[in-house]
GROMACS .gro file of C-alpha atoms in nm:
model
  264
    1UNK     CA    1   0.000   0.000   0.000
    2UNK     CA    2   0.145   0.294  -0.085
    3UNK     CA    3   0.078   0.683   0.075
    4UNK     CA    4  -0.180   0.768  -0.150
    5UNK     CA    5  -0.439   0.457  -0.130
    6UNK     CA    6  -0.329   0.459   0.275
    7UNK     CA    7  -0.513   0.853   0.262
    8UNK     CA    8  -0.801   0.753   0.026
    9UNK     CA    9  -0.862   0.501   0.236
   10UNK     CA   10  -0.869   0.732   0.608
   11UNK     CA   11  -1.054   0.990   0.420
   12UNK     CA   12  -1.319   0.724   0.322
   13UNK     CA   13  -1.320   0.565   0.671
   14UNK     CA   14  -1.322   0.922   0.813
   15UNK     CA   15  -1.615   1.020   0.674
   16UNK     CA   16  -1.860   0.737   0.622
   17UNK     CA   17  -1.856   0.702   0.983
   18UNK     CA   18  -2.030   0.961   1.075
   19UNK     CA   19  -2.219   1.041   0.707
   20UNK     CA   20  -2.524   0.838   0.655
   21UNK     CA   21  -2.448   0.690   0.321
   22UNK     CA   22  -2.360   0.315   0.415
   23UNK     CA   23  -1.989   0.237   0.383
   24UNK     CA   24  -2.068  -0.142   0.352
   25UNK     CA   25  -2.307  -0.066   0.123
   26UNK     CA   26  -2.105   0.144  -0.093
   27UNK     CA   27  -1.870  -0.148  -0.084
   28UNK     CA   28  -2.078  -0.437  -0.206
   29UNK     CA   29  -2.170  -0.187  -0.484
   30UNK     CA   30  -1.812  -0.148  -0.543
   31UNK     CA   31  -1.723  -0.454  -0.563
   32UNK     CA   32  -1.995  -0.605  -0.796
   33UNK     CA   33  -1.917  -0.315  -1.051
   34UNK     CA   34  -1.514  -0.359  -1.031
   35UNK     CA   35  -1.460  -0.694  -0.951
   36UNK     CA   36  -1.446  -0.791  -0.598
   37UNK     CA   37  -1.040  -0.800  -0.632
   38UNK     CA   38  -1.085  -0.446  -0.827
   39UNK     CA   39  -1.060  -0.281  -0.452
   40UNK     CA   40  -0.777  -0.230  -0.265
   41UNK     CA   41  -0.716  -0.472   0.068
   42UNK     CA   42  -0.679  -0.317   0.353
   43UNK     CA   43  -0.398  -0.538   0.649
   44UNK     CA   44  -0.567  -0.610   1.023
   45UNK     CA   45  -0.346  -0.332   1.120
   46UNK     CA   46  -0.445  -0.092   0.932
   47UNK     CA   47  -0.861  -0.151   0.962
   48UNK     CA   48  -0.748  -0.129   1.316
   49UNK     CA   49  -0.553   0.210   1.283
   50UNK     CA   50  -0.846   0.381   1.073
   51UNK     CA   51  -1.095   0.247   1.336
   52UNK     CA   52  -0.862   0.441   1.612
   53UNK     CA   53  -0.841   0.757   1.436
   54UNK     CA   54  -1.250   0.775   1.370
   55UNK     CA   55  -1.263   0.673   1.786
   56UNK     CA   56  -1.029   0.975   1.874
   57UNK     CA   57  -1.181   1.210   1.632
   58UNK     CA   58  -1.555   1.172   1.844
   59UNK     CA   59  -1.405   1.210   2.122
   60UNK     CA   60  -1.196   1.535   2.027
   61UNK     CA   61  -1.535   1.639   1.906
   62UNK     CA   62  -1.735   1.559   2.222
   63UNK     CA   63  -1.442   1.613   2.454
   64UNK     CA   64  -1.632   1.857   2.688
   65UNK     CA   65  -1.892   1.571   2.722
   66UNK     CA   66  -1.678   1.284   2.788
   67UNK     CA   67  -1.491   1.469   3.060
   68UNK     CA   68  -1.847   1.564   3.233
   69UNK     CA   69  -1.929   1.172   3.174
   70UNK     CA   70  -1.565   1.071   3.349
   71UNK     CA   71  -1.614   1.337   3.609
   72UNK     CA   72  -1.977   1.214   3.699
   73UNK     CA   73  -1.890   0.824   3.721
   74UNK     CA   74  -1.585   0.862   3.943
   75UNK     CA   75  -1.861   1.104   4.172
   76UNK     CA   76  -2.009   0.721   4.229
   77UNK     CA   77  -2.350   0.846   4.241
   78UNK     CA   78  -2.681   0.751   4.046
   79UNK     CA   79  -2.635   1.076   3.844
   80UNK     CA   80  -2.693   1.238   3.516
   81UNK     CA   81  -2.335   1.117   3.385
   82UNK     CA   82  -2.380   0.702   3.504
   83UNK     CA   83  -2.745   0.724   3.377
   84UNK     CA   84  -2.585   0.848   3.028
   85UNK     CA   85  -2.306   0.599   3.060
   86UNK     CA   86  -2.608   0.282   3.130
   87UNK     CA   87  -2.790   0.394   2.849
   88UNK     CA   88  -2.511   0.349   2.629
   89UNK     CA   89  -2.414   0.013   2.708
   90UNK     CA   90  -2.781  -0.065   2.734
   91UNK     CA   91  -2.769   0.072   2.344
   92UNK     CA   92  -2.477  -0.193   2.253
   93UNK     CA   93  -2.661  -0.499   2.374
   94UNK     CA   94  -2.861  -0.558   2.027
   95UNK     CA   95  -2.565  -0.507   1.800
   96UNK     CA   96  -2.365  -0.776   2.094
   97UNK     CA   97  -2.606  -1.025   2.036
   98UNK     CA   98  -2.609  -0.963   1.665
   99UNK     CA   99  -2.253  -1.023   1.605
  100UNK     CA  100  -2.238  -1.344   1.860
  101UNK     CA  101  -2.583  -1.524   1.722
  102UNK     CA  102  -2.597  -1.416   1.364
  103UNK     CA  103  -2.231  -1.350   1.226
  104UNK     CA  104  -2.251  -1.582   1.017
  105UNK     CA  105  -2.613  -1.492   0.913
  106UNK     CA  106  -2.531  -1.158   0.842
  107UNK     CA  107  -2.244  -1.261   0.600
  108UNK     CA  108  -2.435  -1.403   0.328
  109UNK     CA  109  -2.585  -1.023   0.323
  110UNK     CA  110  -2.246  -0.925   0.157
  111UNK     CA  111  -2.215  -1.190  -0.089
  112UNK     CA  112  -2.321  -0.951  -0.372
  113UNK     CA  113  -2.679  -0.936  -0.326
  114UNK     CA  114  -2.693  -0.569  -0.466
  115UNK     CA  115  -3.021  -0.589  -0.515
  116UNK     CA  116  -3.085  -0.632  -0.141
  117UNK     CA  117  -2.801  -0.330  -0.109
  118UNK     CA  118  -3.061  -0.129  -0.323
  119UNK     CA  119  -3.350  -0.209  -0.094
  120UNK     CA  120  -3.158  -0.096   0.256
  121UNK     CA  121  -3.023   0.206   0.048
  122UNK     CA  122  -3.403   0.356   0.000
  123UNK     CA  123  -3.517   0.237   0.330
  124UNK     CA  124  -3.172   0.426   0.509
  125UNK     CA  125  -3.312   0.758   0.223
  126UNK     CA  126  -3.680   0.704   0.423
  127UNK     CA  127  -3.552   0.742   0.746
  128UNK     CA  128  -3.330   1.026   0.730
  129UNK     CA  129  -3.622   1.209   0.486
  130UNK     CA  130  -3.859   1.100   0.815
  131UNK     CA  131  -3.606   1.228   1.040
  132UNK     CA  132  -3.567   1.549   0.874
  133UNK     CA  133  -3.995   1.614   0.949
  134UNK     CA  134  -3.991   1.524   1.283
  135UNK     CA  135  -4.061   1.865   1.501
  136UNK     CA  136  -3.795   1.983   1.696
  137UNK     CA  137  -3.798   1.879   2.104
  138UNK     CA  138  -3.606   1.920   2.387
  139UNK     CA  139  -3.613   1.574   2.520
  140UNK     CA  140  -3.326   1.347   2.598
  141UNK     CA  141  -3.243   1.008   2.540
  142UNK     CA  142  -3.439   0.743   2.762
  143UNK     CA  143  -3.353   0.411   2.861
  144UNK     CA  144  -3.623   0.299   2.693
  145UNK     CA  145  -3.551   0.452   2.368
  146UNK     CA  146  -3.179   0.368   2.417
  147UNK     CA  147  -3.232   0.020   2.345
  148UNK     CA  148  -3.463   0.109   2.074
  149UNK     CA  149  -3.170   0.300   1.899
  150UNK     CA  150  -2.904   0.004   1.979
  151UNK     CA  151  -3.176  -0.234   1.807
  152UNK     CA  152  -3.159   0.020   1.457
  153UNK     CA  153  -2.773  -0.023   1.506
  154UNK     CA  154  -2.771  -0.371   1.539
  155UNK     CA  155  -2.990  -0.371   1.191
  156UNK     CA  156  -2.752  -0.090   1.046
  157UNK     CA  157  -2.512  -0.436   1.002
  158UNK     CA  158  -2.690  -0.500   0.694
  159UNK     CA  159  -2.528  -0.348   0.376
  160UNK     CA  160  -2.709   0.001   0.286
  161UNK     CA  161  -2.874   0.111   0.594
  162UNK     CA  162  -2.648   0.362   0.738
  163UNK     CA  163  -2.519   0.318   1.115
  164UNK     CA  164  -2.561   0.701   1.169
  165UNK     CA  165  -2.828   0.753   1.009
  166UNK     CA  166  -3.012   0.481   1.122
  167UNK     CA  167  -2.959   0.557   1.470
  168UNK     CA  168  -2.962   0.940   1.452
  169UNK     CA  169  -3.341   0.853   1.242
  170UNK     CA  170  -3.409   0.624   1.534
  171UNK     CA  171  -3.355   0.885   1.805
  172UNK     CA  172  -3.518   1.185   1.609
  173UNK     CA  173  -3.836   0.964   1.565
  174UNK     CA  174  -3.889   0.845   1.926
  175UNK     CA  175  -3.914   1.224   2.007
  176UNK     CA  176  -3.525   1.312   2.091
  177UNK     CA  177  -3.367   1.625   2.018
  178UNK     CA  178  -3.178   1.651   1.696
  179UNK     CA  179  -2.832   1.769   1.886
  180UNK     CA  180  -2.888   1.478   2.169
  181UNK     CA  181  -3.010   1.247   1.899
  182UNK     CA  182  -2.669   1.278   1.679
  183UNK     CA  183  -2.461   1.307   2.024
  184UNK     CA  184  -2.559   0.981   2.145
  185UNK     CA  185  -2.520   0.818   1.806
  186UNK     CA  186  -2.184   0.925   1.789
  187UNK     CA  187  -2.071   0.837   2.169
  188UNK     CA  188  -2.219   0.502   2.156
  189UNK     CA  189  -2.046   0.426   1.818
  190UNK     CA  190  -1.695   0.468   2.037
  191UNK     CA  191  -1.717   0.147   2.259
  192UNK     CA  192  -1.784  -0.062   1.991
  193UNK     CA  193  -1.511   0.084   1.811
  194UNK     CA  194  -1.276   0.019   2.068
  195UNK     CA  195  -1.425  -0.382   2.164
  196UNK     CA  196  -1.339  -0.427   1.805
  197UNK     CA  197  -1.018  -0.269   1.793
  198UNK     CA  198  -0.914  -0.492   2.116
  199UNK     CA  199  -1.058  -0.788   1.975
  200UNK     CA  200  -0.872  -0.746   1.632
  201UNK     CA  201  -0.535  -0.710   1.826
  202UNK     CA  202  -0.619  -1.017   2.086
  203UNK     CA  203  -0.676  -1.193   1.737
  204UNK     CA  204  -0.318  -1.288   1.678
  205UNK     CA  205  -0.362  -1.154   1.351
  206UNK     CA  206  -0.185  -0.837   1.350
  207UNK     CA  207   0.091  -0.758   1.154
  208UNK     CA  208   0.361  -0.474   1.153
  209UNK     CA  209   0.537  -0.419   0.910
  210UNK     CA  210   0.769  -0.150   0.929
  211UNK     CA  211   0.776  -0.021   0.583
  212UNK     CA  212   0.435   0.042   0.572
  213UNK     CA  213   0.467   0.268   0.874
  214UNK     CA  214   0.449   0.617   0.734
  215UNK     CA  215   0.167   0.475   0.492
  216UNK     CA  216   0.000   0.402   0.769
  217UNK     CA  217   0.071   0.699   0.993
  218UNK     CA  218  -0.078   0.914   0.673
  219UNK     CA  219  -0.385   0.696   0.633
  220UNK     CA  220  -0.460   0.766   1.028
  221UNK     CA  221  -0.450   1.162   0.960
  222UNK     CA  222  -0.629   1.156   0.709
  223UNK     CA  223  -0.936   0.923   0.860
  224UNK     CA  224  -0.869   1.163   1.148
  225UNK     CA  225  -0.901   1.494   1.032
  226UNK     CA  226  -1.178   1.319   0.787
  227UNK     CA  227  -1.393   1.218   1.098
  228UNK     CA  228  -1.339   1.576   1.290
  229UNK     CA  229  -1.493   1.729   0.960
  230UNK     CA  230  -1.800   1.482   0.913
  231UNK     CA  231  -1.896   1.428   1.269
  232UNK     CA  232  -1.860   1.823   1.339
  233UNK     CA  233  -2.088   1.860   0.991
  234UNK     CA  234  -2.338   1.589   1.024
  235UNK     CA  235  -2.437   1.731   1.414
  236UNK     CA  236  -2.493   2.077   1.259
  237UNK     CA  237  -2.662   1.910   0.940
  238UNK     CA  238  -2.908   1.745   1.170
  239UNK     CA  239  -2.961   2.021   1.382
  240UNK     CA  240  -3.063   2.239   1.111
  241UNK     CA  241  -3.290   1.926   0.934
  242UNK     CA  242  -3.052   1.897   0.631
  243UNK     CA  243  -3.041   1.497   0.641
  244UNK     CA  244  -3.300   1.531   0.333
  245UNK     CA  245  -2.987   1.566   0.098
  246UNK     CA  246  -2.836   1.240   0.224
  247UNK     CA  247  -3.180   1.103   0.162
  248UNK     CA  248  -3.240   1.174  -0.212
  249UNK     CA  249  -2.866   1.066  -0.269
  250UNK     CA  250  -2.916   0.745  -0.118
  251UNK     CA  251  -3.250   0.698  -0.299
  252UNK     CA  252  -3.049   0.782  -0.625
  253UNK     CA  253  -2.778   0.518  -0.530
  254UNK     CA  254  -3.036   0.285  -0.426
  255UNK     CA  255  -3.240   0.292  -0.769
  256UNK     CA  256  -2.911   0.260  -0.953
  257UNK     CA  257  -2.812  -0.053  -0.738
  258UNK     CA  258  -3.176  -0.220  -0.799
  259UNK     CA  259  -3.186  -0.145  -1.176
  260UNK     CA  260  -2.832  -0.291  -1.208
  261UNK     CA  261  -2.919  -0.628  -1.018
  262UNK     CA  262  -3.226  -0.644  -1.244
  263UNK     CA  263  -3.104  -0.515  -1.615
  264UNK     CA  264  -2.679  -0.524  -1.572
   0.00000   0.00000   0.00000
């Protein structure tokens, strides 16, 4: 891997982590329309880096609110900050029992089915189209609704619903407020990040090799300052009920997908 395909690939991880266009489904579309060996492979290492940069990047973003959430656990109380803190574990639960019960159910999902990318592509444009009506609120995130939202991430697995938007939709329809609605999305993204980092590295599978070290280091400031830009975007984007844009282009996409499945 050289420089350049280590920075096109942190600027893609950068910012379809936080954008709600489906980076697996973009993937499965890329692959059935250059090959599947057309795209370039990325080492363990290296998924792992990019994963590490998009991690730090939310929590540069939402720094002031992970120090209040640190603050308020080590207080030992049943306050604001461990009541935040439950609700996002509560929110990880569904995706858990996703990847431990269905992994290998969920694989056959990105086995080229575009067709089926095409569908979750217009249902992910629905969503963030829905979101974009819903009336504006002040209310926060309950535990309730917490594991509703978890259960839309656990779904945004499949190829073509988006993880952000899915959950950010999720929120915004149960009554949240836009701001808190892309906030928690983003926060409880990070621990799930970070299992999967640890687990990747616990593997056995990781690599370094040292040449690819400044290919690497450039593909991790690029995802990096790619995630501060999206996630700092998509919060005012959904504040100001702009998601409709990500809507009609995933509607686009998804039309495209279904028509090549059927005609290509």
């Amino acid at each position: 891997m050289d420089i350049i395909d280590a920075i096109i690939l942190g600027i893609i991880q950068g910012l379809t982590e936080f954008l709600p266009v489906s980076s697996s489904g973009h993937l499965e579309l890329g692959k059935a329309i250059l090959g599947a060996q057309a795209l370039p492979e990325e080492s363990l290492l290296f998924t792992v880096i990019l994963h590490f940069a998009t991690a730090l990047s939310t929590l540069i973003v939402f720094r002031k609110d992970v120090w209040e959430i640190l603050k308020g656990l080590f207080q030992f109380t049943w306050n604001e900050q461990t009541q935040f803190s439950l609700k996002i574990v509560i929110s990880m639960i569904p995706a858990a029992l996703v990847g431990i019960f269905l992994e290998d159910f969920i694989e056959v999902f990105f086995d080229g089915a575009i067709i089926i990318v095409g569908i979750m592509l217009i249902i992910t444009a629905i969503l963030l189209y829905l979101a974009d009506l819903a009336k504006t609120t002040d209310k926060a995130v309950s535990f309730q609704s917490a594991f509703i939202i978890g259960i839309a991430q656990a779904v945004a697995i499949l190829p073509g619903i988006s993880r952000s938007g899915a959950t950010i939709s999720a929120a915004v329809l149960l009554g949240v407020d836009k701001t808190k609605s892309a906030r928690f999305s983003f926060l409880m993204v990070v621990p799930l990040i970070l299992g999967k980092m640890a687990k990747d590295l616990l593997s056995g599978e990781v690599n370094f090799v040292g040449d690819q070290a400044v290919a690497m280091g450039a593909g991790f400031i690029a995802a990096f300052i790619a995630g501060l830009a999206a996630c700092t975007w998509m919060i005012k984007l959904v504040r100001q009920s702009k998601l409709s844009y990500f809507a009609i282009y995933c509607l686009i996409v998804g039309l495209i997908a279904i028509a090549w499945s059927v005609w290509g």
